[in-house]
């Protein structure tokens, strides 16, 4: 047994870990360094990473182009406030994001995390109506299975159970949460909810094609087309949360491209900087921005994170976009899907396996249950992989750059551990 490094023993009693019952969970692994699609632990074990650190590290870890961009920017201008100042990296990134975003997206508002980007989208949509003197449109229509963040505002638009609406009753504002309209019954319920609530809705909020942290649930382009049509019919803003699906995760740069449906507001985060530094953005159409363009100072968007448009983060994001241009990333997502399909497909029919689904570089094995999550996770590590199942879901969201050997290590490890479940 290798002893843990001194920093581990000294600091662990003082850190508070995410989503973790620290009393009963496996202790966290000590990561010493990363490279490519590997995480090297302090005891020397090297794990193939199947999660890309919550889907952020799309080009793999420590990509030299991103590292170099951050280092050069740190020496030149690490950060200046965006209140009254701008810099090359933030303006370059804003223009580039508008160029690659779906048609009509013209303005980018930067923040530091996905949850805040969604909060900004919600404030933007609400103030959009207020600025036009339309009052009372302060609610959102969102969906069961959805996940939009952990802050109080975003928890309220998550799946009611996952967002723990009951636990936090009294704290969370109430919104309208329904099933995605995908069959006769859910379409009828969706239409009824619109009929009843549209007058106090600011917008409709959805993760296009894949509801991620809510359970890696897939839906079809018909759903997105229906949402766009409903938003138009009731004059609501349509918000796509592409924080999980953006930057090639599902195949195209943004998932909504595959449905040929464009939102009024779009949020991005997670893979925006290639995983090195936090950054998120809320991107709006000209129509939305126009509602804020006025001689009245009170019509300005009332939000401004301290580290908004951080130059190191924007430099990393610009470098990440360079890599998308220079190295055929989107094709790699398609290749990952082709490989994972049959490999994970082998789990179909095994005892306890409820469903296997793959879209782009997202592979999901849904089980009836994972009886002992600690043990399940330990077995994955013993197979040499870093995969983080939650509830009854085992999923792979590797770096888009992963090679076939490492990908096979992941799919085989998942298949093996699932079979022994
Ligand atoms: C992760 C995620 C968020 C929240 O982003 P944070 O950076 O964790 O605040 C919001 N929406 C979706 C779809 C996400 O996957």
mmCIF file of N, CA, C and O in Angstrom, residues 122 139-148 153-165 172-181 186 189-190 193-194 196-197 200-201 203-206 211:
data_model
loop_
_atom_site.group_PDB
_atom_site.id
_atom_site.type_symbol
_atom_site.label_atom_id
_atom_site.label_comp_id
_atom_site.label_asym_id
_atom_site.label_seq_id
_atom_site.Cartn_x
_atom_site.Cartn_y
_atom_site.Cartn_z
ATOM 1 N N UNK A 122 -31.976 33.491 -18.065
ATOM 2 C CA UNK A 122 -33.308 33.675 -17.470
ATOM 3 C C UNK A 122 -33.579 35.149 -17.159
ATOM 4 O O UNK A 122 -34.683 35.651 -17.368
ATOM 5 N N UNK A 139 -42.021 33.520 -15.505
ATOM 6 C CA UNK A 139 -41.890 32.073 -15.312
ATOM 7 C C UNK A 139 -41.293 31.425 -16.562
ATOM 8 O O UNK A 139 -41.346 31.993 -17.656
ATOM 9 N N UNK A 140 -40.779 30.219 -16.368
ATOM 10 C CA UNK A 140 -40.233 29.463 -17.502
ATOM 11 C C UNK A 140 -40.924 28.122 -17.610
ATOM 12 O O UNK A 140 -41.329 27.541 -16.596
ATOM 13 N N UNK A 141 -41.026 27.661 -18.844
ATOM 14 C CA UNK A 141 -41.481 26.297 -19.082
ATOM 15 C C UNK A 141 -40.220 25.464 -19.296
ATOM 16 O O UNK A 141 -39.424 25.758 -20.193
ATOM 17 N N UNK A 142 -40.024 24.468 -18.425
ATOM 18 C CA UNK A 142 -38.854 23.587 -18.547
ATOM 19 C C UNK A 142 -39.336 22.147 -18.395
ATOM 20 O O UNK A 142 -40.542 21.907 -18.255
ATOM 21 N N UNK A 143 -38.393 21.194 -18.426
ATOM 22 C CA UNK A 143 -38.811 19.805 -18.638
ATOM 23 C C UNK A 143 -38.302 18.817 -17.606
ATOM 24 O O UNK A 143 -37.199 18.961 -17.089
ATOM 25 N N UNK A 144 -39.128 17.812 -17.361
ATOM 26 C CA UNK A 144 -38.682 16.707 -16.502
ATOM 27 C C UNK A 144 -37.449 16.073 -17.126
ATOM 28 O O UNK A 144 -37.363 15.937 -18.332
ATOM 29 N N UNK A 145 -36.503 15.690 -16.290
ATOM 30 C CA UNK A 145 -35.264 15.101 -16.794
ATOM 31 C C UNK A 145 -34.218 16.144 -17.110
ATOM 32 O O UNK A 145 -33.079 15.820 -17.397
ATOM 33 N N UNK A 146 -34.601 17.429 -17.048
ATOM 34 C CA UNK A 146 -33.666 18.497 -17.397
ATOM 35 C C UNK A 146 -32.697 18.808 -16.272
ATOM 36 O O UNK A 146 -32.974 18.549 -15.096
ATOM 37 N N UNK A 147 -31.559 19.346 -16.655
ATOM 38 C CA UNK A 147 -30.585 19.832 -15.675
ATOM 39 C C UNK A 147 -29.999 21.131 -16.201
ATOM 40 O O UNK A 147 -29.503 21.180 -17.331
ATOM 41 N N UNK A 148 -30.054 22.180 -15.394
ATOM 42 C CA UNK A 148 -29.535 23.477 -15.848
ATOM 43 C C UNK A 148 -28.609 24.136 -14.845
ATOM 44 O O UNK A 148 -28.232 25.284 -15.036
ATOM 45 N N UNK A 153 -31.597 29.707 -8.662
ATOM 46 C CA UNK A 153 -32.434 30.002 -9.829
ATOM 47 C C UNK A 153 -32.500 28.837 -10.795
ATOM 48 O O UNK A 153 -33.570 28.527 -11.336
ATOM 49 N N UNK A 154 -31.387 28.167 -11.001
ATOM 50 C CA UNK A 154 -31.375 27.084 -11.996
ATOM 51 C C UNK A 154 -31.939 25.779 -11.439
ATOM 52 O O UNK A 154 -32.551 25.014 -12.176
ATOM 53 N N UNK A 155 -31.744 25.541 -10.144
ATOM 54 C CA UNK A 155 -32.348 24.342 -9.540
ATOM 55 C C UNK A 155 -33.851 24.315 -9.795
ATOM 56 O O UNK A 155 -34.442 23.257 -9.975
ATOM 57 N N UNK A 156 -34.439 25.503 -9.805
ATOM 58 C CA UNK A 156 -35.891 25.602 -9.933
ATOM 59 C C UNK A 156 -36.385 25.211 -11.326
ATOM 60 O O UNK A 156 -37.565 24.952 -11.513
ATOM 61 N N UNK A 157 -35.480 25.177 -12.312
ATOM 62 C CA UNK A 157 -35.891 24.751 -13.655
ATOM 63 C C UNK A 157 -35.334 23.366 -14.009
ATOM 64 O O UNK A 157 -35.441 22.905 -15.136
ATOM 65 N N UNK A 158 -34.697 22.704 -13.026
ATOM 66 C CA UNK A 158 -34.253 21.319 -13.218
ATOM 67 C C UNK A 158 -35.436 20.376 -13.014
ATOM 68 O O UNK A 158 -36.496 20.782 -12.538
ATOM 69 N N UNK A 159 -35.199 19.110 -13.318
ATOM 70 C CA UNK A 159 -36.177 18.073 -12.977
ATOM 71 C C UNK A 159 -36.543 18.228 -11.501
ATOM 72 O O UNK A 159 -35.671 18.375 -10.659
ATOM 73 N N UNK A 160 -37.840 18.185 -11.199
ATOM 74 C CA UNK A 160 -38.249 18.450 -9.806
ATOM 75 C C UNK A 160 -37.590 17.525 -8.786
ATOM 76 O O UNK A 160 -37.292 17.957 -7.682
ATOM 77 N N UNK A 161 -37.357 16.270 -9.158
ATOM 78 C CA UNK A 161 -36.727 15.366 -8.189
ATOM 79 C C UNK A 161 -35.235 15.583 -8.110
ATOM 80 O O UNK A 161 -34.650 15.690 -7.041
ATOM 81 N N UNK A 162 -34.611 15.658 -9.277
ATOM 82 C CA UNK A 162 -33.162 15.874 -9.300
ATOM 83 C C UNK A 162 -32.803 17.254 -8.756
ATOM 84 O O UNK A 162 -31.780 17.442 -8.128
ATOM 85 N N UNK A 163 -33.648 18.230 -9.064
ATOM 86 C CA UNK A 163 -33.420 19.579 -8.567
ATOM 87 C C UNK A 163 -33.844 19.716 -7.106
ATOM 88 O O UNK A 163 -33.715 20.770 -6.513
ATOM 89 N N UNK A 164 -34.334 18.625 -6.563
ATOM 90 C CA UNK A 164 -34.702 18.560 -5.156
ATOM 91 C C UNK A 164 -35.687 19.666 -4.771
ATOM 92 O O UNK A 164 -35.518 20.344 -3.770
ATOM 93 N N UNK A 165 -36.699 19.839 -5.630
ATOM 94 C CA UNK A 165 -37.664 20.903 -5.387
ATOM 95 C C UNK A 165 -38.365 20.738 -4.040
ATOM 96 O O UNK A 165 -38.691 21.714 -3.381
ATOM 97 N N UNK A 172 -37.141 27.843 -3.564
ATOM 98 C CA UNK A 172 -37.137 27.903 -5.025
ATOM 99 C C UNK A 172 -38.374 28.583 -5.583
ATOM 100 O O UNK A 172 -39.485 28.280 -5.157
ATOM 101 N N UNK A 173 -38.180 29.469 -6.566
ATOM 102 C CA UNK A 173 -39.349 30.001 -7.264
ATOM 103 C C UNK A 173 -40.015 28.893 -8.065
ATOM 104 O O UNK A 173 -39.364 27.918 -8.448
ATOM 105 N N UNK A 174 -41.310 29.014 -8.291
ATOM 106 C CA UNK A 174 -42.012 27.962 -9.024
ATOM 107 C C UNK A 174 -42.073 28.256 -10.516
ATOM 108 O O UNK A 174 -42.397 29.373 -10.925
ATOM 109 N N UNK A 175 -41.741 27.255 -11.297
ATOM 110 C CA UNK A 175 -41.870 27.367 -12.740
ATOM 111 C C UNK A 175 -42.811 26.266 -13.224
ATOM 112 O O UNK A 175 -43.360 25.513 -12.411
ATOM 113 N N UNK A 176 -42.958 26.173 -14.530
ATOM 114 C CA UNK A 176 -43.863 25.162 -15.078
ATOM 115 C C UNK A 176 -42.990 24.048 -15.653
ATOM 116 O O UNK A 176 -42.256 24.265 -16.619
ATOM 117 N N UNK A 177 -43.034 22.872 -15.036
ATOM 118 C CA UNK A 177 -42.189 21.759 -15.476
ATOM 119 C C UNK A 177 -43.092 20.656 -16.024
ATOM 120 O O UNK A 177 -43.984 20.175 -15.307
ATOM 121 N N UNK A 178 -42.879 20.282 -17.270
ATOM 122 C CA UNK A 178 -43.707 19.240 -17.898
ATOM 123 C C UNK A 178 -42.806 18.206 -18.576
ATOM 124 O O UNK A 178 -41.592 18.390 -18.667
ATOM 125 N N UNK A 179 -43.413 17.131 -19.057
ATOM 126 C CA UNK A 179 -42.656 16.150 -19.843
ATOM 127 C C UNK A 179 -42.338 16.741 -21.207
ATOM 128 O O UNK A 179 -43.123 17.536 -21.740
ATOM 129 N N UNK A 180 -41.217 16.333 -21.783
ATOM 130 C CA UNK A 180 -40.933 16.734 -23.163
ATOM 131 C C UNK A 180 -42.062 16.234 -24.059
ATOM 132 O O UNK A 180 -42.509 15.091 -23.905
ATOM 133 N N UNK A 181 -42.520 17.069 -24.993
ATOM 134 C CA UNK A 181 -43.641 16.641 -25.849
ATOM 135 C C UNK A 181 -43.170 15.660 -26.917
ATOM 136 O O UNK A 181 -42.626 16.052 -27.936
ATOM 137 N N UNK A 186 -47.993 13.304 -23.905
ATOM 138 C CA UNK A 186 -47.125 14.389 -23.441
ATOM 139 C C UNK A 186 -47.291 15.644 -24.303
ATOM 140 O O UNK A 186 -47.148 16.766 -23.814
ATOM 141 N N UNK A 189 -50.355 17.330 -22.938
ATOM 142 C CA UNK A 189 -50.068 17.979 -21.648
ATOM 143 C C UNK A 189 -49.245 19.250 -21.850
ATOM 144 O O UNK A 189 -49.459 20.262 -21.174
ATOM 145 N N UNK A 190 -48.316 19.182 -22.797
ATOM 146 C CA UNK A 190 -47.477 20.343 -23.116
ATOM 147 C C UNK A 190 -48.340 21.484 -23.655
ATOM 148 O O UNK A 190 -48.231 22.636 -23.215
ATOM 149 N N UNK A 193 -50.406 22.990 -20.903
ATOM 150 C CA UNK A 193 -49.597 23.850 -20.018
ATOM 151 C C UNK A 193 -49.356 25.203 -20.667
ATOM 152 O O UNK A 193 -49.420 26.244 -20.001
ATOM 153 N N UNK A 194 -49.123 25.199 -21.967
ATOM 154 C CA UNK A 194 -48.908 26.469 -22.671
ATOM 155 C C UNK A 194 -50.168 27.322 -22.647
ATOM 156 O O UNK A 194 -50.134 28.517 -22.356
ATOM 157 N N UNK A 196 -52.533 27.328 -20.599
ATOM 158 C CA UNK A 196 -52.837 27.802 -19.255
ATOM 159 C C UNK A 196 -51.836 28.858 -18.783
ATOM 160 O O UNK A 196 -52.189 29.815 -18.093
ATOM 161 N N UNK A 197 -50.536 28.674 -19.102
ATOM 162 C CA UNK A 197 -49.502 29.482 -18.464
ATOM 163 C C UNK A 197 -48.815 30.498 -19.366
ATOM 164 O O UNK A 197 -48.038 31.316 -18.868
ATOM 165 N N UNK A 200 -47.901 34.157 -18.463
ATOM 166 C CA UNK A 200 -46.867 34.567 -17.505
ATOM 167 C C UNK A 200 -45.508 33.880 -17.732
ATOM 168 O O UNK A 200 -44.649 33.889 -16.878
ATOM 169 N N UNK A 201 -45.346 33.309 -18.927
ATOM 170 C CA UNK A 201 -44.051 32.711 -19.263
ATOM 171 C C UNK A 201 -43.151 33.716 -19.987
ATOM 172 O O UNK A 201 -43.605 34.458 -20.854
ATOM 173 N N UNK A 203 -40.172 32.351 -21.254
ATOM 174 C CA UNK A 203 -39.569 31.516 -22.290
ATOM 175 C C UNK A 203 -39.652 30.037 -21.979
ATOM 176 O O UNK A 203 -40.159 29.618 -20.935
ATOM 177 N N UNK A 204 -39.140 29.260 -22.945
ATOM 178 C CA UNK A 204 -39.059 27.801 -22.826
ATOM 179 C C UNK A 204 -37.577 27.440 -22.783
ATOM 180 O O UNK A 204 -36.793 27.950 -23.578
ATOM 181 N N UNK A 205 -37.211 26.580 -21.840
ATOM 182 C CA UNK A 205 -35.794 26.259 -21.611
ATOM 183 C C UNK A 205 -35.569 24.757 -21.771
ATOM 184 O O UNK A 205 -36.235 23.954 -21.115
ATOM 185 N N UNK A 206 -34.611 24.388 -22.621
ATOM 186 C CA UNK A 206 -34.372 22.951 -22.855
ATOM 187 C C UNK A 206 -32.921 22.686 -23.236
ATOM 188 O O UNK A 206 -32.241 23.552 -23.784
ATOM 189 N N UNK A 211 -30.648 15.364 -22.560
ATOM 190 C CA UNK A 211 -30.701 15.893 -21.208
ATOM 191 C C UNK A 211 -29.585 15.174 -20.446
ATOM 192 O O UNK A 211 -29.633 13.974 -20.244
#
